[in-house]
mmCIF file of C-alpha atoms in Angstrom:
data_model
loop_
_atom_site.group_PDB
_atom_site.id
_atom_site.type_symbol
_atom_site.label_atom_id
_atom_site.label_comp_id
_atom_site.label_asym_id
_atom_site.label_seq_id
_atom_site.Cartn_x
_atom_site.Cartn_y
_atom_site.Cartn_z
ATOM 1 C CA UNK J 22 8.860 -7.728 -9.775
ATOM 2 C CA UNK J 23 5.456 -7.485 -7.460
ATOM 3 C CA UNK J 24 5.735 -7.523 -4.045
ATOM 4 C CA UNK J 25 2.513 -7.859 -1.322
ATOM 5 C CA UNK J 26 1.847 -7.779 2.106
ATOM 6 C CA UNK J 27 -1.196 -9.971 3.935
ATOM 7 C CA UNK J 28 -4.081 -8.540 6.571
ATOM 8 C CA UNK J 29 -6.163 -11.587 8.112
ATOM 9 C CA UNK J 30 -9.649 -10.389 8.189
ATOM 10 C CA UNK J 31 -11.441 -12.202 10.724
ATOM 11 C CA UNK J 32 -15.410 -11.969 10.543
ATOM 12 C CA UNK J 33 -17.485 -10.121 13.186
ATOM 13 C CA UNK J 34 -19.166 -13.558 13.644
ATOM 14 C CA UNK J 35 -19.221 -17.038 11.881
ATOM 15 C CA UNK J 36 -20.760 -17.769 8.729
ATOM 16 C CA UNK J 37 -22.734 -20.709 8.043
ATOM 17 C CA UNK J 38 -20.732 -21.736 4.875
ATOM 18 C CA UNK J 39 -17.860 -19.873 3.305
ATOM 19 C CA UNK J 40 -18.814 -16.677 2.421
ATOM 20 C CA UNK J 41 -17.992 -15.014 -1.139
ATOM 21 C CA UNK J 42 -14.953 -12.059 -0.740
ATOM 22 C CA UNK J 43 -14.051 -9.426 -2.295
ATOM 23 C CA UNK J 44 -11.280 -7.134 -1.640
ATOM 24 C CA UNK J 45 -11.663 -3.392 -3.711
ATOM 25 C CA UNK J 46 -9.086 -1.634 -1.991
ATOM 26 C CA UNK J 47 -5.540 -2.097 -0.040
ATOM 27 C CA UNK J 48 -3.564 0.922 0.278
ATOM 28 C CA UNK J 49 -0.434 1.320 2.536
ATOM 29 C CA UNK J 50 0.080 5.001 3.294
ATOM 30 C CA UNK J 51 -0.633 7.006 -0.075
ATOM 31 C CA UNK J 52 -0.045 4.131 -2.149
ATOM 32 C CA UNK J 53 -2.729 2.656 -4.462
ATOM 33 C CA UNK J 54 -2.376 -1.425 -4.619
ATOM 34 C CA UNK J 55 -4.437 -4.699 -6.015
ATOM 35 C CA UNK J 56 -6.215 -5.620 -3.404
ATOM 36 C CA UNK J 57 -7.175 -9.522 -3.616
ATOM 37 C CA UNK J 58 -8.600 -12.468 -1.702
ATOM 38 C CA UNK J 59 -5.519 -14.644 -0.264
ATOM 39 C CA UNK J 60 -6.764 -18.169 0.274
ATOM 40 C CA UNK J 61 -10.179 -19.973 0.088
ATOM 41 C CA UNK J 62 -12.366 -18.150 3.131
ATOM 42 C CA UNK J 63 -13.148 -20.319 5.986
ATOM 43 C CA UNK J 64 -16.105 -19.566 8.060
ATOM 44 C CA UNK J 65 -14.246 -17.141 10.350
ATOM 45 C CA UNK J 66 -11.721 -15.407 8.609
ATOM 46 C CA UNK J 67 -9.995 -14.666 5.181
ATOM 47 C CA UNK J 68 -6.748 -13.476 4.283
ATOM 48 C CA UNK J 69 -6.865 -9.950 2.031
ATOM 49 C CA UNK J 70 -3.565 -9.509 0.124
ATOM 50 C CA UNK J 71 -2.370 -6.646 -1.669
ATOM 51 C CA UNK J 72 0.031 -6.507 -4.393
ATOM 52 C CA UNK J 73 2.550 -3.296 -5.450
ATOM 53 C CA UNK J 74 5.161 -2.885 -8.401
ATOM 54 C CA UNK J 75 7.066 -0.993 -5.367
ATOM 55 C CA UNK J 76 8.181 -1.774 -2.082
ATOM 56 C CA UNK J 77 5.652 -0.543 0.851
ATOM 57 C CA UNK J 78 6.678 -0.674 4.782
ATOM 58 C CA UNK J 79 3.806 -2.673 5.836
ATOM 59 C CA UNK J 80 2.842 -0.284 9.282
ATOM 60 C CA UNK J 81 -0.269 -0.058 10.373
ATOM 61 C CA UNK J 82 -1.081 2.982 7.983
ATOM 62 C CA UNK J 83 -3.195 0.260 5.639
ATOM 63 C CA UNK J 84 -6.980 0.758 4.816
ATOM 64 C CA UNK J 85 -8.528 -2.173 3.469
ATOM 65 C CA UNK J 86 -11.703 -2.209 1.693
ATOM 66 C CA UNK J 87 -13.818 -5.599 1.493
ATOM 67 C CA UNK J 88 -16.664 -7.134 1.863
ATOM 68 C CA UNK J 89 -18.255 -11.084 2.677
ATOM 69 C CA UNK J 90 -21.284 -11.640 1.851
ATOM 70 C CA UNK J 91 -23.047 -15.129 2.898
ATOM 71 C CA UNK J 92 -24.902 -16.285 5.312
ATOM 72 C CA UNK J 93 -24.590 -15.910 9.210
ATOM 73 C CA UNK J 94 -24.533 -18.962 11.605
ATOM 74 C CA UNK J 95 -27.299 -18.696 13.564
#
């Protein structure tokens, strides 16, 4: 079994078209999970899943590691 928990990232400001995501990193407390993108991006935000072999209480103890790149809406 995997299990995974979901973080909504929402951009510091709008992009002009859907940005490209990457997620490197999603760690709950001292575990090490796949950290992935969640859905299509929109323009304002994108949902960053991570995925475990064990069970993790999903706290706020996460660091998340990603990064947009595209271009801003001016």
């Amino acid at each position: 079994s995997l299990y995974q928990g979901t973080r909504t990232w929402t951009f510091p400001a709008t992009f002009y078209a859907r940005p490209a995501v990457v997620c490197t990193e999603f760690r709950w407390g001292t575990s090490a999970s796949w950290g992935t993108v969640g859905n299509i991006p929109t323009t304002t935000n994108v949902v960053l899943r991570g995925i475990d072999i064990l069970s993790r209480a999903t706290g706020t103890d996460t660091n998340i590691s990603a990064f947009a790149i595209g271009r801003w809406n001016a």
